[in-house]
Amino acid sequence: MIPSAFRQLGTTLTITTRRGYRRPSIAPKPTFNIKHIRENPELYSQTCLDRNYQQQKDYPQQIVQKFNEWKQLQQNARDYRQRIKDIHRRFRAITSAQPQDDVDLLQEARLLKLKLASIESAEDACDERNEYLASSLPNLTSDKTPIGSEPRLLGYIGHSPTHPEATDDYAQRAHVRIGADFDLLDFTSAATTSGWGWYFLKNQGALLEQALIQYAISVALKHGFSIVSPPSVVYTHIANACGFQPRDQGGEQQTYAIAQKEEGPKLKEEGPEQKEEWSEQKEEGPKANRVQERTPERCLTATAEIPFAGLKADVTMSEKKLPLKIAGASRCYRAEAGARGAETKGLYRVHEFTKVEMFAWTMRGSERAVFDSMLAVQEEILRGLGLYCRILEMPSQDLGASAIRKVDIEAFFPSRRGKKNDGWGEVTSASICTDYQTRRLNTRVKLRSSGQKSGFPSTINGTALAVPRILAALLENSFEKLPDNEDAGRSRHDSGGGGDGSSRGGRGKINIPKVLHPWMHGLEVLIYEPGNP
């Protein structure tokens, strides 16, 4: 029998062995493929260079080094455990006539236990460091992705518009001016209520927003997507797991954090990853199994991709139910609205907007079919709206952390011609993320076709329709000047210039795309008459 002093020593040291990691207890536990990184450090380092992750380029080699340290610590720990077992056997052989041997063995055991605890703590530190390093690396890059900063043109949607070359005509076509003349947009009042980067949609502008949402959802439904309405507030650790960090590589703020009431730490039931050092406390009952933890931070969602991905966090899906495709409308919040100027003026880059997002889970190796279905939804929506667009395979330096491949579609904006990108501006995006998000969110799939019990599915996401940029493109491409003597006797909307009776331009009209008519309550054309109240 082992003496009680030895048993007490062992119990105390077990309790004081602890992990320093502070992941919230409710956060999904990630599973990084560190073995693949260790076996291919050059591949991951080159990926960091290709994607302009300069700070992370040495992380793969650091992972190799930390793993080697961990292996040595493991060997040392095995040696100490074997020596402790030997002491156990020697304790059993001690008789009452050998009291000094009892003291000597107890002292030796105490020292070995302390050394073992130190080694275990160092092992934990290696694990935690490697987990941090792995979490900071971007996904690998598809062989279809151009390396560098220049995209590759894949094709066009629609026909090139034949706009006059007059500079004044392009100024007239700016959606900010058109929206003010038709009393559809109000940036001035929004600047007073909220600041730069916000806006009011008014009258038929607000109606067009709802029509665009319903149109996009109807197309997504036709292509087999189920509709989900997501929350706009998520835990920050869910956003981080999806590849959205509070700040980008340049240090620019990306997300809006939600301030929380300052209060004392809450007691929360302890999970396997949240052991605290209670060696000085001898509490009995439930309190002895609790730890101190504050309420996890929350943030506003930059895209519905984040809550959609979180929908299956800590869930094991059935292989036969994949691919699972969902879509839905939500409000999106972006802190990085960009510097003020012609490139970001008006609706093109704003802090808050409505977007219809597509998201899917599928088996590894089946990503292309789902990705192509999202591109088909995007093309059908844009073609139905009559917009002239180009399709681009985006380069490595333009990929987000989670994506291995990204295809953008840019629409032509007459007011932006002659500026950066000669009139083209992004309106949709679609990305393949493989298992980057599912590994971080502990989303698994039960496998039938292999000897493994479960694996991590791939995720794909894409924009079905982002209202502000599509609305801006529609206003600029659908606007037509009217001669002063033309009769506007049909479905019409008369408004004063910007709602104050002033006029900054001549008569004009906006032809509403036919695909939006079912949600426009009979309106097919908007007419602007200068000076009308």
Short mmCIF file of C-alpha atoms in Angstrom, two decimals, residues 21-483:
data_model
loop_
_atom_site.label_atom_id
_atom_site.label_comp_id
_atom_site.label_asym_id
_atom_site.label_seq_id
_atom_site.Cartn_x
_atom_site.Cartn_y
_atom_site.Cartn_z
CA TYR A 21 -4.60 28.58 -22.66
CA ARG A 22 -7.49 30.95 -22.21
CA ARG A 23 -9.92 29.92 -24.96
CA PRO A 24 -13.50 30.58 -23.78
CA SER A 25 -15.05 27.40 -22.48
CA ILE A 26 -17.94 27.67 -24.95
CA ALA A 27 -15.62 28.09 -27.95
CA PRO A 28 -15.26 25.11 -30.31
CA LYS A 29 -11.93 23.37 -29.87
CA PRO A 30 -9.94 23.62 -33.13
CA THR A 31 -8.08 20.72 -34.71
CA PHE A 32 -5.18 21.94 -36.84
CA ASN A 33 -3.40 19.69 -39.29
CA ILE A 34 -0.03 20.39 -37.68
CA LYS A 35 1.40 17.13 -39.01
CA HIS A 36 0.91 18.34 -42.59
CA ILE A 37 2.58 21.66 -41.73
CA ARG A 38 5.56 19.84 -40.14
CA GLU A 39 5.95 17.63 -43.19
CA ASN A 40 5.64 20.55 -45.66
CA PRO A 41 7.11 23.67 -43.99
CA GLU A 42 8.49 25.07 -47.26
CA LEU A 43 5.05 24.84 -48.90
CA TYR A 44 3.41 26.81 -46.10
CA SER A 45 6.22 29.37 -45.98
CA GLN A 46 5.93 29.95 -49.73
CA THR A 47 2.17 30.30 -49.37
CA CYS A 48 2.71 33.06 -46.81
CA LEU A 49 5.07 34.86 -49.21
CA ASP A 50 2.71 34.44 -52.16
CA ARG A 51 -0.16 35.91 -50.13
CA ASN A 52 1.87 38.72 -48.56
CA TYR A 53 1.78 37.26 -45.04
CA GLN A 54 5.34 38.39 -44.35
CA GLN A 55 5.08 38.14 -40.58
CA GLN A 56 3.95 34.50 -40.73
CA LYS A 57 6.50 33.19 -43.26
CA ASP A 58 8.74 31.75 -40.50
CA TYR A 59 5.89 30.17 -38.55
CA PRO A 60 6.03 26.76 -40.31
CA GLN A 61 9.69 26.30 -39.39
CA GLN A 62 8.94 27.42 -35.83
CA ILE A 63 6.28 24.70 -35.68
CA VAL A 64 8.89 22.12 -36.68
CA GLN A 65 11.25 23.40 -33.99
CA LYS A 66 8.57 23.40 -31.30
CA PHE A 67 7.53 19.87 -32.24
CA ASN A 68 11.12 18.67 -31.85
CA GLU A 69 11.24 20.34 -28.44
CA TRP A 70 7.97 18.63 -27.53
CA LYS A 71 9.32 15.21 -28.56
CA GLN A 72 12.34 15.65 -26.31
CA LEU A 73 10.10 16.73 -23.45
CA GLN A 74 7.94 13.66 -24.03
CA GLN A 75 10.99 11.43 -23.71
CA ASN A 76 12.08 13.17 -20.52
CA ALA A 77 8.58 12.83 -19.08
CA ARG A 78 8.54 9.10 -19.83
CA ASP A 79 11.85 8.72 -18.03
CA TYR A 80 10.56 10.51 -14.92
CA ARG A 81 7.33 8.51 -14.90
CA GLN A 82 9.31 5.29 -15.05
CA ARG A 83 11.44 6.41 -12.12
CA ILE A 84 8.28 7.27 -10.15
CA LYS A 85 6.89 3.81 -10.86
CA ASP A 86 10.10 2.32 -9.55
CA ILE A 87 9.69 4.31 -6.32
CA HIS A 88 6.12 2.95 -6.01
CA ARG A 89 7.50 -0.58 -6.06
CA ARG A 90 10.19 0.27 -3.53
CA PHE A 91 7.56 1.80 -1.22
CA ARG A 92 5.69 -1.49 -1.17
CA ALA A 93 8.83 -3.24 0.06
CA ILE A 94 9.44 -0.82 2.97
CA THR A 95 8.98 -2.23 6.47
CA SER A 96 8.46 -0.43 9.74
CA ALA A 97 12.12 -1.11 10.57
CA GLN A 98 13.26 1.13 7.71
CA PRO A 99 11.92 4.61 8.58
CA GLN A 100 14.85 6.48 7.01
CA ASP A 101 14.23 4.73 3.68
CA ASP A 102 10.62 5.97 3.84
CA VAL A 103 11.80 9.57 4.27
CA ASP A 104 14.42 9.32 1.52
CA LEU A 105 12.00 7.83 -1.00
CA LEU A 106 9.36 10.40 -0.18
CA GLN A 107 11.87 13.21 -0.74
CA GLU A 108 13.00 11.66 -4.03
CA ALA A 109 9.39 11.24 -5.14
CA ARG A 110 8.64 14.86 -4.30
CA LEU A 111 11.54 16.07 -6.45
CA LEU A 112 10.60 13.81 -9.36
CA LYS A 113 6.99 14.95 -9.21
CA LEU A 114 8.04 18.59 -9.31
CA LYS A 115 10.31 17.96 -12.29
CA LEU A 116 7.58 16.05 -14.06
CA ALA A 117 5.09 18.85 -13.46
CA SER A 118 7.60 21.32 -14.94
CA ILE A 119 8.06 19.14 -18.02
CA GLU A 120 4.30 18.75 -18.48
CA SER A 121 3.91 22.50 -18.25
CA ALA A 122 6.59 22.92 -20.93
CA GLU A 123 4.78 20.34 -23.11
CA ASP A 124 1.58 22.33 -22.78
CA ALA A 125 3.45 25.51 -23.70
CA CYS A 126 4.78 23.84 -26.87
CA ASP A 127 1.28 22.63 -27.80
CA GLU A 128 -0.24 26.05 -27.22
CA ARG A 129 2.49 27.84 -29.17
CA ASN A 130 2.10 25.49 -32.13
CA GLU A 131 -1.66 25.92 -32.01
CA TYR A 132 -1.23 29.69 -32.13
CA LEU A 133 1.28 29.48 -34.99
CA ALA A 134 -0.96 27.14 -36.99
CA SER A 135 -4.02 29.31 -36.40
CA SER A 136 -2.15 32.33 -37.79
CA LEU A 137 -1.29 30.71 -41.12
CA PRO A 138 -3.48 31.31 -44.17
CA ASN A 139 -4.97 28.45 -46.12
CA LEU A 140 -3.01 26.91 -48.97
CA THR A 141 -3.51 28.30 -52.46
CA SER A 142 -5.25 26.62 -55.40
CA ASP A 143 -3.26 25.96 -58.56
CA LYS A 144 -5.94 27.96 -60.40
CA THR A 145 -5.06 31.10 -58.43
CA PRO A 146 -2.63 33.51 -60.13
CA ILE A 147 0.39 34.21 -57.94
CA GLY A 148 0.97 37.88 -57.17
CA SER A 149 -1.36 40.85 -57.37
CA GLU A 150 -2.86 40.71 -60.89
CA PRO A 151 -6.17 38.89 -61.49
CA ARG A 152 -6.86 36.77 -64.58
CA LEU A 153 -9.85 37.60 -66.81
CA LEU A 154 -12.25 34.65 -67.17
CA GLY A 155 -15.03 36.25 -69.20
CA TYR A 156 -17.84 38.81 -69.43
CA ILE A 157 -21.54 38.98 -68.58
CA GLY A 158 -23.91 41.08 -70.69
CA HIS A 159 -23.02 43.57 -73.40
CA SER A 160 -20.82 46.63 -73.22
CA PRO A 161 -22.94 49.76 -72.75
CA THR A 162 -22.63 52.50 -75.35
CA HIS A 163 -22.29 55.60 -73.18
CA PRO A 164 -21.35 59.00 -74.64
CA GLU A 165 -17.77 60.00 -74.01
CA ALA A 166 -18.64 63.48 -72.64
CA THR A 167 -17.13 64.10 -69.23
CA ASP A 168 -20.29 65.92 -68.14
CA ASP A 169 -22.34 62.82 -68.93
CA TYR A 170 -20.23 60.72 -66.59
CA ALA A 171 -20.64 63.28 -63.84
CA GLN A 172 -24.37 63.21 -64.49
CA ARG A 173 -24.33 59.42 -64.17
CA ALA A 174 -22.73 59.33 -60.72
CA HIS A 175 -25.18 57.41 -58.52
CA VAL A 176 -24.75 59.94 -55.69
CA ARG A 177 -26.15 62.71 -57.90
CA ILE A 178 -28.82 60.52 -59.46
CA GLY A 179 -29.95 59.27 -56.05
CA ALA A 180 -30.19 62.83 -54.72
CA ASP A 181 -32.11 64.10 -57.76
CA PHE A 182 -34.63 61.26 -57.57
CA ASP A 183 -34.82 61.55 -53.75
CA LEU A 184 -33.65 57.97 -53.32
CA LEU A 185 -30.46 58.54 -51.27
CA ASP A 186 -29.59 60.85 -48.40
CA PHE A 187 -25.96 60.91 -47.28
CA THR A 188 -26.11 64.32 -45.60
CA SER A 189 -28.66 63.34 -42.96
CA ALA A 190 -26.88 60.02 -42.37
CA ALA A 191 -23.62 61.90 -41.74
CA THR A 192 -25.43 63.82 -39.00
CA THR A 193 -27.00 60.76 -37.40
CA SER A 194 -24.20 58.21 -37.84
CA GLY A 195 -21.15 59.70 -39.56
CA TRP A 196 -19.35 59.21 -42.85
CA GLY A 197 -19.95 55.84 -44.49
CA TRP A 198 -23.67 55.58 -43.67
CA TYR A 199 -26.72 56.49 -45.74
CA PHE A 200 -30.50 56.60 -45.89
CA LEU A 201 -32.37 54.75 -48.64
CA LYS A 202 -35.61 56.65 -49.26
CA ASN A 203 -38.83 56.20 -51.18
CA GLN A 204 -38.26 54.02 -54.26
CA GLY A 205 -34.63 53.56 -53.15
CA ALA A 206 -35.82 51.64 -50.10
CA LEU A 207 -38.31 49.75 -52.26
CA LEU A 208 -35.54 48.81 -54.69
CA GLU A 209 -33.52 47.39 -51.80
CA GLN A 210 -36.34 45.03 -50.84
CA ALA A 211 -36.93 44.08 -54.48
CA LEU A 212 -33.25 43.22 -54.96
CA ILE A 213 -33.26 41.05 -51.83
CA GLN A 214 -36.35 39.13 -52.92
CA TYR A 215 -35.02 38.70 -56.45
CA ALA A 216 -31.68 37.30 -55.21
CA ILE A 217 -33.41 34.91 -52.80
CA SER A 218 -35.75 33.69 -55.56
CA VAL A 219 -32.77 32.84 -57.79
CA ALA A 220 -30.95 31.08 -54.93
CA LEU A 221 -34.06 29.01 -54.16
CA LYS A 222 -34.27 27.98 -57.79
CA HIS A 223 -30.71 26.68 -57.58
CA GLY A 224 -31.41 24.47 -54.56
CA PHE A 225 -30.42 26.71 -51.65
CA SER A 226 -32.39 26.64 -48.40
CA ILE A 227 -33.16 30.00 -46.79
CA VAL A 228 -31.80 30.91 -43.36
CA SER A 229 -32.09 34.24 -41.53
CA PRO A 230 -28.90 34.64 -39.44
CA PRO A 231 -28.09 36.85 -36.43
CA SER A 232 -25.96 39.96 -36.94
CA VAL A 233 -24.10 39.54 -33.63
CA VAL A 234 -21.64 36.69 -33.05
CA TYR A 235 -19.00 35.71 -30.54
CA THR A 236 -15.63 37.10 -31.59
CA HIS A 237 -14.06 33.65 -31.43
CA ILE A 238 -16.54 32.46 -34.08
CA ALA A 239 -15.55 35.33 -36.39
CA ASN A 240 -11.86 34.60 -35.79
CA ALA A 241 -12.36 30.93 -36.61
CA CYS A 242 -13.82 31.96 -39.98
CA GLY A 243 -10.71 33.98 -40.82
CA PHE A 244 -12.02 37.40 -39.84
CA GLN A 245 -9.59 39.13 -37.49
CA PRO A 246 -10.20 42.41 -35.62
CA ARG A 247 -7.39 43.97 -37.71
CA ASP A 248 -5.97 43.11 -41.12
CA GLN A 249 -2.31 42.59 -42.05
CA GLY A 250 -1.86 46.35 -42.31
CA GLY A 251 -3.32 46.96 -38.84
CA GLU A 252 -6.57 48.47 -40.17
CA GLN A 253 -9.68 47.88 -38.03
CA GLN A 254 -11.93 45.28 -39.68
CA THR A 255 -14.80 44.54 -37.30
CA TYR A 256 -16.98 46.37 -34.81
CA ALA A 257 -16.58 45.01 -31.29
CA ILE A 258 -19.56 45.29 -28.94
CA ALA A 259 -18.84 46.98 -25.62
CA GLN A 260 -19.80 44.88 -22.62
CA LYS A 261 -20.74 45.91 -19.14
CA GLU A 262 -17.78 45.85 -16.81
CA GLU A 263 -18.52 43.41 -14.05
CA GLY A 264 -16.75 40.86 -11.96
CA PRO A 265 -15.77 37.48 -13.36
CA LYS A 266 -18.49 34.91 -13.65
CA LEU A 267 -18.18 31.41 -12.27
CA LYS A 268 -18.61 28.83 -14.97
CA GLU A 269 -18.57 25.03 -14.85
CA GLU A 270 -15.13 23.74 -15.64
CA GLY A 271 -14.41 21.90 -18.91
CA PRO A 272 -11.35 19.79 -19.72
CA GLU A 273 -9.48 22.77 -21.21
CA GLN A 274 -10.05 25.23 -18.37
CA LYS A 275 -8.31 23.74 -15.33
CA GLU A 276 -7.21 26.38 -12.86
CA GLU A 277 -4.73 26.13 -10.05
CA TRP A 278 -6.71 25.25 -6.96
CA SER A 279 -3.89 23.64 -4.95
CA GLU A 280 -4.29 26.26 -2.21
CA GLN A 281 -8.05 25.75 -2.03
CA LYS A 282 -9.69 22.84 -0.29
CA GLU A 283 -13.33 23.55 -1.18
CA GLU A 284 -15.72 20.66 -1.36
CA GLY A 285 -18.78 20.34 -3.58
CA PRO A 286 -19.69 22.12 -6.86
CA LYS A 287 -17.61 25.26 -6.21
CA ALA A 288 -14.45 23.20 -6.28
CA ASN A 289 -15.15 22.39 -9.95
CA ARG A 290 -15.62 25.96 -11.15
CA VAL A 291 -13.31 28.48 -12.79
CA GLN A 292 -13.33 32.22 -13.21
CA GLU A 293 -14.32 33.34 -16.71
CA ARG A 294 -15.68 36.54 -18.15
CA THR A 295 -18.46 36.64 -20.73
CA PRO A 296 -16.92 36.00 -24.19
CA GLU A 297 -16.61 39.05 -26.44
CA ARG A 298 -19.06 39.67 -29.25
CA CYS A 299 -18.85 41.61 -32.52
CA LEU A 300 -21.08 42.69 -35.39
CA THR A 301 -20.90 40.41 -38.41
CA ALA A 302 -19.03 41.61 -41.50
CA THR A 303 -20.91 39.03 -43.56
CA ALA A 304 -23.49 36.27 -43.02
CA GLU A 305 -20.69 33.83 -43.88
CA ILE A 306 -19.67 34.02 -40.20
CA PRO A 307 -22.95 33.01 -38.51
CA PHE A 308 -23.65 30.55 -41.34
CA ALA A 309 -20.33 28.80 -40.65
CA GLY A 310 -21.09 28.87 -36.93
CA LEU A 311 -24.43 27.21 -37.56
CA LYS A 312 -22.66 23.83 -37.60
CA ALA A 313 -19.97 24.52 -34.99
CA ASP A 314 -19.42 21.49 -32.73
CA VAL A 315 -21.74 19.47 -34.98
CA THR A 316 -21.07 16.17 -36.75
CA MET A 317 -22.94 16.14 -40.05
CA SER A 318 -24.11 13.15 -42.05
CA GLU A 319 -22.24 12.53 -45.29
CA LYS A 320 -25.47 11.70 -47.10
CA LYS A 321 -26.82 15.20 -46.36
CA LEU A 322 -23.93 16.91 -48.13
CA PRO A 323 -23.68 19.17 -49.96
CA LEU A 324 -25.80 21.39 -47.73
CA LYS A 325 -26.44 24.78 -49.37
CA ILE A 326 -28.03 27.73 -47.55
CA ALA A 327 -28.62 31.40 -48.37
CA GLY A 328 -30.08 34.38 -46.57
CA ALA A 329 -30.21 38.14 -46.23
CA SER A 330 -28.55 39.98 -43.37
CA ARG A 331 -27.16 43.33 -42.34
CA CYS A 332 -23.37 43.50 -42.63
CA TYR A 333 -21.00 45.81 -40.75
CA ARG A 334 -17.55 46.77 -42.00
CA ALA A 335 -15.25 49.03 -40.02
CA GLU A 336 -12.87 49.46 -42.95
CA ALA A 337 -14.99 51.68 -45.21
CA GLY A 338 -11.80 53.17 -46.72
CA ALA A 339 -10.42 56.66 -47.10
CA ARG A 340 -12.73 59.37 -48.40
CA GLY A 341 -12.43 60.09 -52.10
CA ALA A 342 -13.86 59.40 -55.52
CA GLU A 343 -13.07 55.68 -55.27
CA THR A 344 -15.19 55.18 -52.14
CA LYS A 345 -17.80 57.92 -52.58
CA GLY A 346 -21.48 57.16 -52.12
CA LEU A 347 -22.70 53.57 -51.86
CA TYR A 348 -19.55 51.92 -53.17
CA ARG A 349 -17.88 51.47 -49.76
CA VAL A 350 -20.02 51.85 -46.64
CA HIS A 351 -20.02 50.69 -43.03
CA GLU A 352 -23.45 49.01 -43.01
CA PHE A 353 -25.43 47.33 -45.75
CA THR A 354 -27.76 44.48 -46.66
CA LYS A 355 -26.39 41.45 -48.45
CA VAL A 356 -27.76 38.11 -49.58
CA GLU A 357 -25.08 35.50 -48.89
CA MET A 358 -24.67 31.89 -50.03
CA PHE A 359 -22.88 29.25 -47.96
CA ALA A 360 -22.34 25.51 -48.30
CA TRP A 361 -20.71 22.48 -46.69
CA THR A 362 -19.52 19.69 -48.95
CA MET A 363 -17.18 16.71 -48.97
CA ARG A 364 -13.50 17.23 -49.70
CA GLY A 365 -12.95 16.85 -53.42
CA SER A 366 -16.50 18.00 -54.30
CA GLU A 367 -15.93 21.73 -53.88
CA ARG A 368 -15.88 22.59 -57.60
CA ALA A 369 -19.49 21.59 -58.28
CA VAL A 370 -20.83 23.70 -55.40
CA PHE A 371 -18.52 26.58 -56.30
CA ASP A 372 -19.78 26.54 -59.90
CA SER A 373 -23.40 26.53 -58.68
CA MET A 374 -22.72 29.73 -56.72
CA LEU A 375 -21.12 31.35 -59.74
CA ALA A 376 -24.19 30.36 -61.77
CA VAL A 377 -26.46 32.12 -59.23
CA GLN A 378 -24.33 35.25 -59.39
CA GLU A 379 -24.28 35.29 -63.19
CA GLU A 380 -28.04 34.78 -63.46
CA ILE A 381 -28.74 37.61 -61.01
CA LEU A 382 -26.44 40.08 -62.75
CA ARG A 383 -27.56 39.11 -66.25
CA GLY A 384 -31.19 39.53 -65.20
CA LEU A 385 -30.43 43.03 -63.93
CA GLY A 386 -28.90 43.92 -67.30
CA LEU A 387 -25.49 44.83 -65.87
CA TYR A 388 -22.29 44.61 -67.87
CA CYS A 389 -19.74 42.66 -65.83
CA ARG A 390 -16.41 40.91 -66.03
CA ILE A 391 -15.40 37.71 -64.19
CA LEU A 392 -11.96 37.56 -62.59
CA GLU A 393 -9.85 34.80 -61.07
CA MET A 394 -8.39 36.68 -58.13
CA PRO A 395 -4.66 36.57 -57.36
CA SER A 396 -3.00 35.14 -54.28
CA GLN A 397 -2.47 38.53 -52.61
CA ASP A 398 -6.20 39.24 -52.78
CA LEU A 399 -7.32 36.06 -51.01
CA GLY A 400 -8.64 36.13 -47.46
CA ALA A 401 -6.98 33.90 -44.88
CA SER A 402 -9.56 31.12 -45.26
CA ALA A 403 -9.76 30.90 -49.07
CA ILE A 404 -7.70 28.76 -51.44
CA ARG A 405 -9.48 30.22 -54.48
CA LYS A 406 -11.62 33.29 -55.10
CA VAL A 407 -13.56 34.51 -58.13
CA ASP A 408 -14.85 38.09 -58.21
CA ILE A 409 -17.37 39.62 -60.57
CA GLU A 410 -17.02 43.34 -61.27
CA ALA A 411 -19.74 45.54 -62.74
CA PHE A 412 -19.18 48.56 -64.95
CA PHE A 413 -19.84 51.93 -63.27
CA PRO A 414 -19.98 54.81 -65.79
CA SER A 415 -19.00 57.39 -63.15
CA ARG A 416 -15.81 55.46 -62.33
CA ARG A 417 -14.54 55.34 -65.91
CA GLY A 418 -11.13 56.92 -66.27
CA LYS A 419 -10.37 56.25 -62.63
CA LYS A 420 -8.84 53.17 -60.99
CA ASN A 421 -9.82 49.97 -62.88
CA ASP A 422 -11.37 52.15 -65.62
CA GLY A 423 -14.93 51.91 -64.38
CA TRP A 424 -14.95 48.38 -62.98
CA GLY A 425 -15.95 47.70 -59.38
CA GLU A 426 -16.45 44.46 -57.43
CA VAL A 427 -20.07 43.44 -56.83
CA THR A 428 -19.83 39.73 -55.96
CA SER A 429 -17.24 37.27 -54.70
CA ALA A 430 -17.11 33.48 -54.24
CA SER A 431 -14.47 31.51 -52.31
CA ILE A 432 -13.48 27.90 -51.63
CA CYS A 433 -12.18 27.50 -48.06
CA THR A 434 -11.65 23.70 -47.89
CA ASP A 435 -11.45 22.67 -44.19
CA TYR A 436 -9.97 25.94 -42.86
CA GLN A 437 -13.20 26.95 -41.10
CA THR A 438 -14.52 23.51 -40.18
CA ARG A 439 -11.29 22.57 -38.39
CA ARG A 440 -11.48 25.76 -36.34
CA LEU A 441 -15.19 25.35 -35.60
CA ASN A 442 -15.06 21.60 -34.95
CA THR A 443 -17.56 20.91 -37.73
CA ARG A 444 -17.22 17.27 -38.68
CA VAL A 445 -18.79 14.82 -41.09
CA LYS A 446 -19.42 11.16 -40.30
CA LEU A 447 -17.70 9.22 -43.06
CA ARG A 448 -19.20 6.18 -44.75
CA SER A 449 -16.74 5.76 -47.61
CA SER A 450 -13.48 5.35 -45.65
CA GLY A 451 -12.12 3.61 -42.61
CA GLN A 452 -12.08 6.86 -40.62
CA LYS A 453 -14.91 7.66 -38.23
CA SER A 454 -15.16 11.33 -39.13
CA GLY A 455 -13.48 14.09 -41.11
CA PHE A 456 -13.78 17.80 -41.78
CA PRO A 457 -15.98 18.97 -44.68
CA SER A 458 -15.13 21.88 -46.95
CA THR A 459 -16.95 25.20 -46.91
CA ILE A 460 -17.72 27.45 -49.87
CA ASN A 461 -19.21 30.93 -49.68
CA GLY A 462 -20.37 33.52 -52.17
CA THR A 463 -22.23 36.79 -52.47
CA ALA A 464 -25.59 36.45 -54.14
CA LEU A 465 -26.21 40.22 -54.05
CA ALA A 466 -24.84 43.15 -52.04
CA VAL A 467 -27.48 45.87 -52.18
CA PRO A 468 -25.45 49.15 -52.13
CA ARG A 469 -23.10 48.41 -55.03
CA ILE A 470 -25.78 46.74 -57.14
CA LEU A 471 -28.12 49.66 -56.51
CA ALA A 472 -25.35 52.11 -57.44
CA ALA A 473 -24.61 50.19 -60.65
CA LEU A 474 -28.32 50.08 -61.54
CA LEU A 475 -28.78 53.82 -61.02
CA GLU A 476 -25.77 54.68 -63.17
CA ASN A 477 -26.45 52.17 -65.96
CA SER A 478 -30.25 52.56 -66.08
CA PHE A 479 -30.30 56.36 -65.97
CA GLU A 480 -31.24 58.16 -69.18
CA LYS A 481 -31.45 61.87 -69.92
CA LEU A 482 -34.77 63.09 -71.22
CA PRO A 483 -35.24 66.02 -73.60
#
